[in-house]
Amino acid sequence: MGIITLTTDLGSKDFYQSALKGSLLSLMPNVNLIDITHEVPAFNISYAAFVLKNAFPYFPKNTVHLIGIDSVYSENTKYIAIKHRDHYFVGADNGIFSLLFDDIPEDVVELNIMQDLKYLHFPLVDIFVKAATHLAKGGRLKDIGLPVAEIEQKMLLHPVIEKDIIRGSVVYIDTFCNVITNITKELFTRIQKNRDFTLYFRKSETITQLSWHYNEVQEGEKLCLFGISNHLEIAINKGKASGLLGLHLGDIVRVEFHP
């Protein structure tokens, strides 16, 4: 029984998500469908890439990850399937894969599955479904597409590094309103060199020590830590940090390391 995960911006209000799942089950009734999320903001490939990047490594080898973000047909749209790190990925070549992987994907094909014209505006339930179920059944990439050498490139906003300062930004806010930045644990440790630090955000908010877990401070107190994503988070123990601290996507944070 194959596994197909779903990462889309379809939401749960309309019939689109159900149509996608029904199409998958029609071609592969015994497939194991796993929702990663359908709540990606519309067309936001960087948001989707962050979520999927932190989720897919936990799945078994040969899992197929179907990505339905900004995939509506256009003359310049290219649909691709990828094998990378023993996982398969199916989606539009709109830059999301360059954000999803830290290294160059191993095998990439441009899908040559014929489009059914009645699904022209919804390739998710046609081309993507056919490709995903083919791979979930153990099919080969070369049977559904032709090899391509390059994928569309997009650039994330990276932290700015000075001698004793890292300037980062908020890239994700989770369901608990924890604020996740683009400052990785590896970068923080490399610049810190065991020194004390002060984390600055908003106009006057500061944090001066890392926590190991959310309950390390009293309820209602702010903290920072490296969570499961290995990115620096700003949180409030049993509180909603983004709202209470006034932090939003794109806001700047600054870490200063002291001699």
Coordinates of C-alpha atoms in Angstrom, one line a residue:
M1 CA 0.0 0.0 0.0
G2 CA 1.6 3.2 -1.2
I3 CA 1.7 6.5 0.7
I4 CA 0.8 9.9 -0.9
T5 CA 1.0 13.1 1.1
L6 CA -0.8 16.2 0.2
T7 CA 0.4 19.8 0.6
T8 CA -1.9 22.3 -1.0
D9 CA -3.5 25.8 -0.7
L10 CA -7.0 24.3 -1.3
G11 CA -8.3 24.9 2.2
S12 CA -11.2 22.9 3.6
K13 CA -14.2 25.1 2.7
D14 CA -14.6 24.2 -0.9
F15 CA -15.0 20.9 -2.9
Y16 CA -11.4 21.1 -4.3
Q17 CA -9.7 19.0 -1.6
S18 CA -12.3 16.3 -1.8
A19 CA -12.1 16.2 -5.6
L20 CA -8.4 15.7 -5.3
K21 CA -8.7 12.9 -2.8
G22 CA -11.5 11.2 -4.8
S23 CA -9.4 11.3 -7.9
L24 CA -6.5 9.6 -6.1
L25 CA -8.8 6.9 -4.6
S26 CA -10.4 6.2 -8.0
L27 CA -7.0 5.3 -9.4
M28 CA -5.6 3.7 -6.3
P29 CA -8.3 2.6 -3.9
N30 CA -5.8 1.2 -1.3
V31 CA -3.6 4.3 -1.2
N32 CA -2.7 5.7 2.2
L33 CA -3.5 9.5 1.9
I34 CA -1.8 11.8 4.4
D35 CA -2.7 15.5 4.7
I36 CA 0.4 17.5 5.5
T37 CA -1.6 20.8 5.1
H38 CA -4.2 22.3 2.9
E39 CA -4.0 25.7 4.7
V40 CA -1.0 27.2 2.8
P41 CA -1.8 30.8 1.9
A42 CA -2.8 31.0 -1.7
F43 CA 0.1 30.7 -4.1
N44 CA 2.7 31.0 -1.2
I45 CA 5.4 28.6 -2.3
S46 CA 7.9 29.6 0.4
Y47 CA 5.3 28.8 3.1
A48 CA 4.6 25.5 1.5
A49 CA 8.2 24.6 1.1
F50 CA 9.0 25.4 4.8
V51 CA 6.1 23.1 6.0
L52 CA 7.0 20.2 3.6
K53 CA 10.7 20.5 4.2
N54 CA 10.2 19.9 7.9
A55 CA 7.6 17.1 7.4
F56 CA 8.8 14.8 4.6
P57 CA 11.9 13.4 6.3
Y58 CA 9.7 11.7 8.9
F59 CA 7.9 9.6 6.2
P60 CA 9.0 6.2 5.0
K61 CA 11.2 5.8 1.9
N62 CA 9.3 5.9 -1.4
T63 CA 6.6 8.1 -0.1
V64 CA 5.1 10.3 -2.8
H65 CA 4.6 14.0 -1.9
L66 CA 2.0 15.7 -4.1
I67 CA 2.3 19.5 -4.0
G68 CA -0.6 21.6 -5.2
I69 CA 0.6 25.2 -5.0
D70 CA 0.3 27.6 -7.9
S71 CA -0.3 24.8 -10.3
V72 CA -3.0 26.2 -12.6
Y73 CA -2.3 25.6 -16.3
S74 CA -0.5 28.2 -18.4
E75 CA 1.6 28.0 -21.5
N76 CA 4.8 28.4 -19.5
T77 CA 3.8 26.0 -16.8
K78 CA 6.0 22.9 -16.5
Y79 CA 4.9 20.0 -14.3
I80 CA 7.7 17.8 -12.9
A81 CA 8.3 14.7 -10.8
I82 CA 11.4 14.3 -8.7
K83 CA 13.1 11.5 -6.8
H84 CA 15.3 12.8 -4.0
R85 CA 16.6 11.2 -0.8
D86 CA 14.4 8.1 -1.5
H87 CA 11.2 10.2 -1.7
Y88 CA 9.2 11.2 -4.7
F89 CA 7.7 14.7 -5.3
V90 CA 5.1 15.8 -7.9
G91 CA 4.3 19.5 -8.5
A92 CA 4.6 22.5 -10.7
D93 CA 8.1 23.8 -11.5
N94 CA 7.5 27.2 -10.1
G95 CA 10.5 27.5 -7.8
I96 CA 9.2 25.5 -4.8
F97 CA 11.6 22.7 -5.3
S98 CA 14.6 25.0 -5.1
L99 CA 13.3 26.2 -1.7
L100 CA 12.4 22.6 -0.6
F101 CA 15.8 21.0 -1.1
D102 CA 19.2 22.1 0.2
D103 CA 21.0 20.2 -2.6
I104 CA 20.4 19.4 -6.2
P105 CA 17.6 16.8 -6.7
E106 CA 18.8 13.4 -7.9
D107 CA 16.4 12.6 -10.7
V108 CA 13.9 15.1 -12.4
V109 CA 11.5 14.5 -15.2
E110 CA 9.1 16.8 -17.0
L111 CA 5.8 15.0 -17.0
N112 CA 4.5 14.1 -20.4
I113 CA 1.1 12.8 -19.2
M114 CA -1.6 13.9 -21.6
Q115 CA -3.9 16.5 -20.2
D116 CA -7.6 15.7 -20.1
L117 CA -9.2 18.9 -21.4
K118 CA -12.1 18.7 -19.0
Y119 CA -9.6 19.1 -16.2
L120 CA -7.7 21.9 -18.0
H121 CA -8.1 24.3 -15.0
F122 CA -7.5 21.7 -12.4
P123 CA -4.4 19.7 -13.3
L124 CA -4.2 18.5 -9.7
V125 CA -7.0 16.0 -10.3
D126 CA -5.6 14.8 -13.6
I127 CA -1.9 15.1 -14.4
F128 CA -0.7 15.2 -10.7
V129 CA -3.0 12.4 -9.6
K130 CA -1.9 10.1 -12.5
A131 CA 1.8 10.8 -11.8
A132 CA 1.5 10.4 -8.0
T133 CA -0.4 7.1 -8.2
H134 CA 2.0 5.7 -10.8
L135 CA 4.9 6.3 -8.5
A136 CA 3.0 5.1 -5.4
K137 CA 2.4 1.8 -7.2
G138 CA 6.2 1.4 -7.7
G139 CA 6.3 2.9 -11.2
R140 CA 9.4 4.5 -12.7
L141 CA 10.0 8.2 -13.3
K142 CA 11.1 7.6 -16.9
D143 CA 7.7 6.1 -17.8
I144 CA 5.9 9.3 -17.1
G145 CA 8.3 12.0 -18.2
L146 CA 11.5 13.1 -19.9
P147 CA 14.7 14.0 -17.9
V148 CA 15.4 17.7 -17.3
A149 CA 18.7 19.1 -16.2
E150 CA 17.5 22.2 -14.3
I151 CA 14.5 23.3 -12.2
E152 CA 13.1 26.8 -11.6
Q153 CA 15.1 28.7 -9.0
K154 CA 13.7 31.0 -6.3
M155 CA 15.7 32.7 -3.6
L156 CA 14.7 32.8 0.1
L157 CA 15.5 35.9 2.2
H158 CA 18.7 34.8 4.0
P159 CA 19.9 36.3 7.3
V160 CA 22.4 39.1 7.1
I161 CA 25.6 38.3 9.0
E162 CA 27.9 40.9 10.5
K163 CA 30.8 40.4 12.8
D164 CA 28.8 40.0 16.0
I165 CA 25.3 40.3 14.7
I166 CA 22.7 38.2 12.9
R167 CA 19.8 40.0 11.3
G168 CA 17.0 37.6 10.4
S169 CA 13.3 37.7 9.7
V170 CA 10.1 35.9 10.6
V171 CA 9.3 33.2 8.0
Y172 CA 6.6 31.2 9.6
I173 CA 4.0 31.4 12.4
D174 CA 2.5 28.1 13.5
T175 CA -0.9 27.1 14.9
F176 CA 0.2 27.9 18.4
C177 CA 1.4 31.4 17.3
N178 CA 5.0 30.5 17.8
V179 CA 7.2 32.8 15.7
I180 CA 9.8 31.0 13.6
T181 CA 12.7 32.9 12.1
N182 CA 15.1 32.1 9.2
I183 CA 18.0 31.9 11.7
T184 CA 19.1 28.2 11.8
K185 CA 20.7 26.5 14.8
E186 CA 23.8 25.9 12.7
L187 CA 24.2 29.5 11.8
F188 CA 23.5 30.7 15.4
T189 CA 26.1 28.3 16.9
R190 CA 28.7 29.2 14.3
I191 CA 28.5 32.9 15.0
Q192 CA 27.9 32.7 18.7
K193 CA 31.1 30.8 19.6
N194 CA 29.8 30.2 23.2
R195 CA 29.2 33.9 23.8
D196 CA 26.2 35.5 25.6
F197 CA 23.7 37.1 23.3
T198 CA 20.7 39.4 23.2
L199 CA 17.8 38.8 20.8
Y200 CA 16.0 42.0 19.9
F201 CA 12.6 42.3 18.2
R202 CA 9.9 44.9 17.9
K203 CA 11.2 48.2 19.4
S204 CA 12.1 47.2 22.9
E205 CA 11.5 43.5 23.4
T206 CA 14.6 41.4 24.2
I207 CA 15.5 37.8 25.2
T208 CA 18.9 36.9 26.6
Q209 CA 19.0 33.1 26.9
L210 CA 18.0 30.0 25.0
S211 CA 15.5 27.6 26.5
W212 CA 15.5 23.9 25.9
H213 CA 11.6 23.6 26.0
Y214 CA 8.6 25.8 26.2
N215 CA 7.8 25.0 29.9
E216 CA 11.2 26.2 31.0
V217 CA 9.8 29.6 31.8
Q218 CA 6.6 30.6 33.8
E219 CA 3.3 30.6 32.0
G220 CA 2.9 33.8 30.1
E221 CA 6.6 34.5 29.8
K222 CA 8.4 34.9 26.6
L223 CA 11.3 32.7 25.5
C224 CA 13.4 31.7 22.5
L225 CA 14.5 28.2 21.5
F226 CA 15.4 25.9 18.6
G227 CA 12.4 23.8 17.9
I228 CA 11.8 20.8 15.8
S229 CA 12.6 22.8 12.6
N230 CA 16.0 23.8 14.0
H231 CA 15.1 27.4 13.4
L232 CA 15.2 30.1 16.1
E233 CA 11.7 30.5 17.6
I234 CA 10.2 33.2 19.7
A235 CA 7.4 31.9 21.9
I236 CA 5.3 32.5 25.0
N237 CA 4.7 29.6 27.4
K238 CA 1.0 28.7 26.9
G239 CA 0.5 32.0 25.1
K240 CA 0.2 33.3 21.6
A241 CA 3.5 35.0 20.9
S242 CA 2.8 36.5 17.5
G243 CA -0.3 38.3 18.7
L244 CA 0.9 39.3 22.1
L245 CA 4.3 40.4 20.9
G246 CA 3.1 42.0 17.7
L247 CA 5.2 39.9 15.4
H248 CA 4.2 39.2 11.8
L249 CA 5.7 37.4 8.7
G250 CA 8.6 39.4 7.4
D251 CA 9.3 41.3 10.6
I252 CA 13.0 41.8 11.4
V253 CA 14.8 40.2 14.4
R254 CA 18.4 40.8 15.5
V255 CA 20.8 38.7 17.6
E256 CA 23.8 40.5 19.0
F257 CA 26.6 38.5 20.5
H258 CA 28.6 40.0 23.4
P259 CA 32.4 39.8 23.9

